[in-house]
Amino acid sequence: MSRRGRLLLFALGGATLAAVLVIAERGLPSFGDYHGVYGRVVQATEPVLRRATDLVTALNFDLRAFDTVGEEFILFASVAGVALILRRMRDEDDRALASTPQEHRFTGASDALQLLTLALVPTFIALGVYVIIHGALTPGGGFQGGIVLAAGPLAMLLAGRYLALKRLAPVWALESVDAAGAMAYVLIGLGGLVFASSALQNFLPLGTPGQLLSAGTMPLSSIAVGIEVTGAFLLTWTEFLDQALIVERRH
Amino acid sequence: MSFYPYAVAAWLFVVGLWGIVASENLVRTVLCLTVVQSATYVLLLAVGYRHGGAAPIVADIPVHSRLVDPTVQVLVLTDVVIEATVSALLLALVVQGHKRFGSVDPQQLRALHD
Amino acid sequence: MSSLGALPVLVAMLGAGVLVASSAFIPRAGADALATSVTAGVLVLCALLLHRASQSPFAYWLGGWRPRGGVTIGISLSIDPMGAGVAMFAALLVLAALVYSIHYFEAVEGLFHGLMLVFLAAMAGFSLTGDLFDLIVFFELMSTVAYALTAYHIEERAPIQGAINFAITNSIAGYAMFVAVALLYARTGALNLAQIGAALDHHHADPLVIVAFALLAVGFLTKAAVVPLHFWLADAHAVAPAPVCVLFSGVMVELGVYAVARLYWEVFAGALAGHVAAVRAILVALGVATALLGALMCVLQRHVKRLLAFSTISHVGVMVCGIGLLTPGALAGVATYAAGHGLAKAALFMLTGVLLHRFATVDEYDLHGRGRGLRVTGVLFAFGGVLLAAVPPLTMFAGKSLIEDGAGRIGYGWLSVVCVLVSMATGGAVLRVAGRVFMGWGPSEGPDPAQARAAEERVDETRGQRDRTPWPMLVVPAVLLALGAAAGLVPGLVPRIASAAARFTDHPAYAAWVLHAARPSWPAAVAVDPSGSAVLAGVLSVVGAVAVAALGLFGRSLPQALPRAARERSRTALRAVRHLHSGHIGDYIAWWTAGAAAVGATCLLALR
């Protein structure tokens, strides 16, 4: 279709679709007035039954844990997909690299930037670990903390040390970490089947709310997801950065 | 104010689709896809909001305080993960596409037509 | 037995993780063995669940969160015979695809096998879950794996474009579903399908509920490639590797149709009870448009995989008509039809993979006569065409006659004309290809320049000597064709499908057995023999298919048979329809938006 035809077709369709959506939304309770039963039942029963103080994490890793298994594997599948799509083609090679990482500065970063970013790396890692472990207690959890944790090694790129990052975290290691996190989560779920009555059930002692070791399997699930997310995002980012910085066409 | 967030969600959905249809750069197409998805975030979170409700963390506040709905937040969390993953896949495809087609203009992708 | 509920999904996922983690260490044979055995295990688990569900459907509450007073906060796997059967069928096709790829398929270290197992987990989860949001999560999982596998051959240009089109179209379909979930959650405060259904039962269907239904239908029908949401499918099938196309056409697309049926019967049947005729009309209209456009495009193709893709679209149209009739009998027909179609189409894609292995092309004219030495392949390919033409008394015929019977009872008897046309066109196209490729019949033409350019870039999908066909690539399609033919003949199978359909369409009972662990009983289903008119229609389809094939091979092309003025007009019209399938993502999304808007607006106007 010509560009004009396409835009005209969309103008008609889009306007109608917008009208349909607005008509449907008029049946919604007005903003701020939500009174559904799901959230209230969770609020009433969960702190008693599972002793987690972060209701979102409790929903994520306990009540709706099956959704999280699916979500985790979406991440896993997409990372496998990115690795599949960005694999080296027949006519590509990795650029010949200098022998010592310190000599290879990619970003032309100034010394001040490098120093500052290197100081950030342990900060991100510590913050990430904190957010992951306290998933059931305070805002955060495996997914959120995993991203922060992955940002730590990525900051090494800003410091001009991409090769050091690649040496620290080669592709096979990241793939294994990613797969290990995913499998750990499934095994915890199967643990529910073995040690309690149904799959994905919380089967560890619940402890006191507010303590680090409380809410049963939730901290463990959080850690498993955190490991997977870290591995997955580092793998995705290194694949893309490889394409930009290292892969070149054979001449 | 009581309908405004819902109208925003409908607008984002349609304007994102417009961006995809009118785009001449595949990277822009992928970003417009994320705009369409953000319409779903706005709608879900707006549905669950309660005036005067606190965040659904009962660590420091009484267990029976007025909270916003935690379920939609979990749904949005899943939604965000889906967006990140699909965008990653699509951008990887655009990178390879650029190598193979020499362009990121959808008009120049002519390997598949009847 | 009921405690096995979550195992098919979890075991498949665990297997996928092991395969990817160990890809550097285990040899190819190990990966093949592990993937195949995990899939076989999942198949057995699904069969056990089917057995248990056939006695009495049950809900498996994950995490131990059982409902209280009809309110659920956990996720359930609501396992009924239809769902368990679909999961088992998916496992069967994944097993077939993996056995087909043994040793000879160029699998990228661990990633191919791992992704196939995740695909299996997604399809199993999709069929077994009882929660609306979970359904969408598994839909997205299935889609993500599909996008990655479509782009498998990154060396060529077409797969990259096909995967981009596929990904963008299906993602938007997913977002439409998220909007619907937000609407339904706001109205009912629930995410469990049974609970939503029960909550909607008591109220008249207002615009919010109607649009939620429309958006969910549009989302799932995009996956099912219904017109005008279908443009992505031919692109994706043309470029994906053969084992992946097997899964796409064999089960993934059918899951979209299944989901629409599930949503109607489990959630909206009560709310839309006063509008059955209107819903029926809308779904049947979409189905007929899809069936006819698919049939037309199928016959016009010379790219064998695109031809098979359009034939899938056409058959999906028939299936949407079948579920759109909203009766248990027609639904049983659709299930039988889908099973027969899935097996036959899977085998045909596998045989096309053989052609690709031997001759490195899938251009019908380029292959002209080159298949003369491949007798087994040729016979199997032709048999596949005969199956698609729904020859009595085999499986697809059994399904088709049930659909026609169901249609006739409610005044939609004219649907059998559409079904016959679809069988004729799709069966005929395959028979035409078989005649041209394996017998050398018909005139030859030069190779298609677009396909020739694609062939230059191609990296082989399979390894091994080019002048011999690896044994898995012939044995597996032969087995699938035998199953596809015989399934309808197994005594008692079709009545059991009919009884599964009766349980599936019982809306009030669904809430009872999911939320309150009731054990309702249903009368045993009786075998329905196909009527004389159905047999006549079946024979007509086969004769018509042979005629279409003969016309394609030996006759002058249809436009040439018409008088001059009509010839020009028909040629322009055909060219315009083909031109719409342009490969440009902007076009596809413009059509998607128009289609979604049309369905939404029609539902709003017709269902008030």
Short mmCIF file of C-alpha atoms in Angstrom, two decimals, chain C residues 314-463:
data_model
loop_
_atom_site.label_atom_id
_atom_site.label_comp_id
_atom_site.label_asym_id
_atom_site.label_seq_id
_atom_site.Cartn_x
_atom_site.Cartn_y
_atom_site.Cartn_z
CA SER C 314 -7.94 -21.23 5.39
CA HIS C 315 -8.45 -24.18 7.72
CA VAL C 316 -8.35 -21.85 10.71
CA GLY C 317 -11.21 -20.00 9.08
CA VAL C 318 -13.24 -23.20 9.09
CA MET C 319 -12.31 -23.79 12.72
CA VAL C 320 -13.38 -20.28 13.73
CA CYS C 321 -16.69 -20.85 11.96
CA GLY C 322 -17.02 -24.09 13.89
CA ILE C 323 -16.47 -22.60 17.32
CA GLY C 324 -18.46 -19.57 16.28
CA LEU C 325 -21.53 -21.75 15.95
CA LEU C 326 -21.44 -21.94 19.75
CA THR C 327 -22.73 -25.49 20.06
CA PRO C 328 -21.04 -28.50 21.67
CA GLY C 329 -21.44 -30.62 18.56
CA ALA C 330 -19.69 -28.11 16.33
CA LEU C 331 -16.97 -27.67 18.95
CA ALA C 332 -16.33 -31.41 18.96
CA GLY C 333 -16.08 -31.20 15.19
CA VAL C 334 -13.52 -28.42 15.44
CA ALA C 335 -11.41 -30.41 17.90
CA THR C 336 -11.39 -33.43 15.60
CA TYR C 337 -10.74 -31.27 12.54
CA ALA C 338 -7.88 -29.47 14.28
CA ALA C 339 -6.28 -32.73 15.31
CA GLY C 340 -6.43 -34.13 11.80
CA HIS C 341 -5.26 -30.88 10.26
CA GLY C 342 -2.40 -30.44 12.73
CA LEU C 343 -1.00 -33.88 12.05
CA ALA C 344 -1.36 -33.63 8.27
CA LYS C 345 0.08 -30.11 8.08
CA ALA C 346 2.97 -31.04 10.36
CA ALA C 347 3.83 -33.94 8.07
CA LEU C 348 3.63 -31.70 4.99
CA PHE C 349 6.04 -29.18 6.48
CA MET C 350 8.41 -31.99 7.37
CA LEU C 351 8.29 -33.29 3.81
CA THR C 352 8.96 -29.77 2.54
CA GLY C 353 12.01 -29.87 4.77
CA VAL C 354 13.07 -32.97 2.88
CA LEU C 355 12.75 -31.07 -0.40
CA LEU C 356 14.82 -28.27 1.06
CA HIS C 357 17.46 -30.75 2.17
CA ARG C 358 17.69 -32.44 -1.22
CA PHE C 359 17.27 -29.49 -3.57
CA ALA C 360 17.83 -26.33 -1.48
CA THR C 361 14.70 -24.70 -2.84
CA VAL C 362 10.99 -24.55 -2.11
CA ASP C 363 9.92 -22.91 -5.34
CA GLU C 364 7.27 -25.15 -6.92
CA TYR C 365 8.41 -24.38 -10.47
CA ASP C 366 12.09 -24.65 -9.67
CA LEU C 367 11.42 -28.11 -8.27
CA HIS C 368 9.51 -29.15 -11.39
CA GLY C 369 10.13 -32.84 -11.94
CA ARG C 370 13.17 -32.94 -9.70
CA GLY C 371 11.37 -35.08 -7.17
CA ARG C 372 10.88 -37.96 -9.58
CA GLY C 373 13.33 -40.14 -7.72
CA LEU C 374 11.81 -39.48 -4.31
CA ARG C 375 8.99 -41.96 -4.45
CA VAL C 376 8.29 -42.29 -0.74
CA THR C 377 8.33 -38.55 -0.22
CA GLY C 378 6.03 -38.07 -3.18
CA VAL C 379 3.50 -40.63 -2.01
CA LEU C 380 3.46 -39.17 1.49
CA PHE C 381 3.12 -35.63 0.16
CA ALA C 382 0.19 -36.59 -2.04
CA PHE C 383 -1.41 -38.45 0.84
CA GLY C 384 -1.12 -35.28 2.90
CA GLY C 385 -2.99 -33.41 0.20
CA VAL C 386 -5.70 -36.05 0.18
CA LEU C 387 -6.02 -35.73 3.97
CA LEU C 388 -6.36 -31.97 3.73
CA ALA C 389 -9.16 -32.45 1.23
CA ALA C 390 -11.05 -34.17 4.07
CA VAL C 391 -11.55 -37.46 2.33
CA PRO C 392 -14.16 -39.64 4.02
CA PRO C 393 -13.98 -41.47 6.39
CA LEU C 394 -10.74 -40.07 7.81
CA THR C 395 -10.23 -37.64 10.68
CA MET C 396 -10.65 -34.30 9.01
CA PHE C 397 -13.79 -35.56 7.32
CA ALA C 398 -15.18 -36.69 10.66
CA GLY C 399 -14.55 -33.25 12.10
CA LYS C 400 -15.93 -31.48 9.08
CA SER C 401 -19.12 -33.52 9.10
CA LEU C 402 -19.69 -32.72 12.78
CA ILE C 403 -19.23 -29.02 12.04
CA GLU C 404 -21.59 -29.21 9.07
CA ASP C 405 -24.09 -31.14 11.13
CA GLY C 406 -23.94 -28.57 13.90
CA ALA C 407 -24.29 -25.77 11.36
CA GLY C 408 -27.28 -27.36 9.71
CA ARG C 409 -29.17 -27.64 12.98
CA ILE C 410 -29.13 -23.90 13.60
CA GLY C 411 -29.77 -22.60 10.14
CA TYR C 412 -26.16 -22.22 8.99
CA GLY C 413 -26.33 -25.07 6.50
CA TRP C 414 -24.68 -22.96 3.82
CA LEU C 415 -21.41 -23.27 5.76
CA SER C 416 -20.84 -26.66 4.18
CA VAL C 417 -20.27 -24.85 0.87
CA VAL C 418 -17.44 -22.89 2.49
CA CYS C 419 -15.99 -26.06 4.01
CA VAL C 420 -16.07 -27.84 0.68
CA LEU C 421 -14.37 -24.90 -1.05
CA VAL C 422 -11.62 -24.86 1.58
CA SER C 423 -10.99 -28.59 1.27
CA MET C 424 -10.95 -28.38 -2.50
CA ALA C 425 -8.58 -25.44 -2.66
CA THR C 426 -6.09 -26.52 -0.02
CA GLY C 427 -6.08 -30.19 -0.91
CA GLY C 428 -5.93 -29.32 -4.58
CA ALA C 429 -2.99 -26.98 -4.14
CA VAL C 430 -0.98 -29.64 -2.32
CA LEU C 431 -1.88 -32.26 -4.91
CA ARG C 432 -0.84 -29.83 -7.64
CA VAL C 433 2.55 -29.38 -5.98
CA ALA C 434 2.89 -33.15 -5.64
CA GLY C 435 2.10 -33.60 -9.31
CA ARG C 436 4.47 -30.93 -10.49
CA VAL C 437 7.38 -31.78 -8.23
CA PHE C 438 7.24 -35.54 -8.01
CA MET C 439 5.73 -36.47 -11.35
CA GLY C 440 7.00 -33.63 -13.50
CA TRP C 441 3.50 -32.88 -14.77
CA GLY C 442 2.48 -29.51 -16.06
CA PRO C 443 4.44 -26.82 -17.87
CA SER C 444 7.66 -25.55 -16.46
CA GLU C 445 8.48 -21.95 -15.85
CA GLY C 446 11.62 -20.14 -14.88
CA PRO C 447 12.58 -19.82 -11.23
CA ASP C 448 11.08 -16.99 -9.24
CA PRO C 449 13.71 -14.22 -8.97
CA ALA C 450 12.82 -13.34 -5.39
CA GLN C 451 13.12 -16.94 -4.26
CA ALA C 452 16.32 -17.37 -6.25
CA ARG C 453 17.89 -14.48 -4.40
CA ALA C 454 16.78 -15.97 -1.09
CA ALA C 455 18.27 -19.30 -2.11
CA GLU C 456 21.65 -17.67 -2.69
CA GLU C 457 21.84 -16.47 0.89
CA ARG C 458 20.64 -19.72 2.34
CA VAL C 459 22.70 -21.67 4.83
CA ASP C 460 21.72 -25.30 4.96
CA GLU C 461 19.19 -26.15 7.58
CA THR C 462 20.27 -29.78 7.64
CA ARG C 463 23.52 -31.61 7.31
#
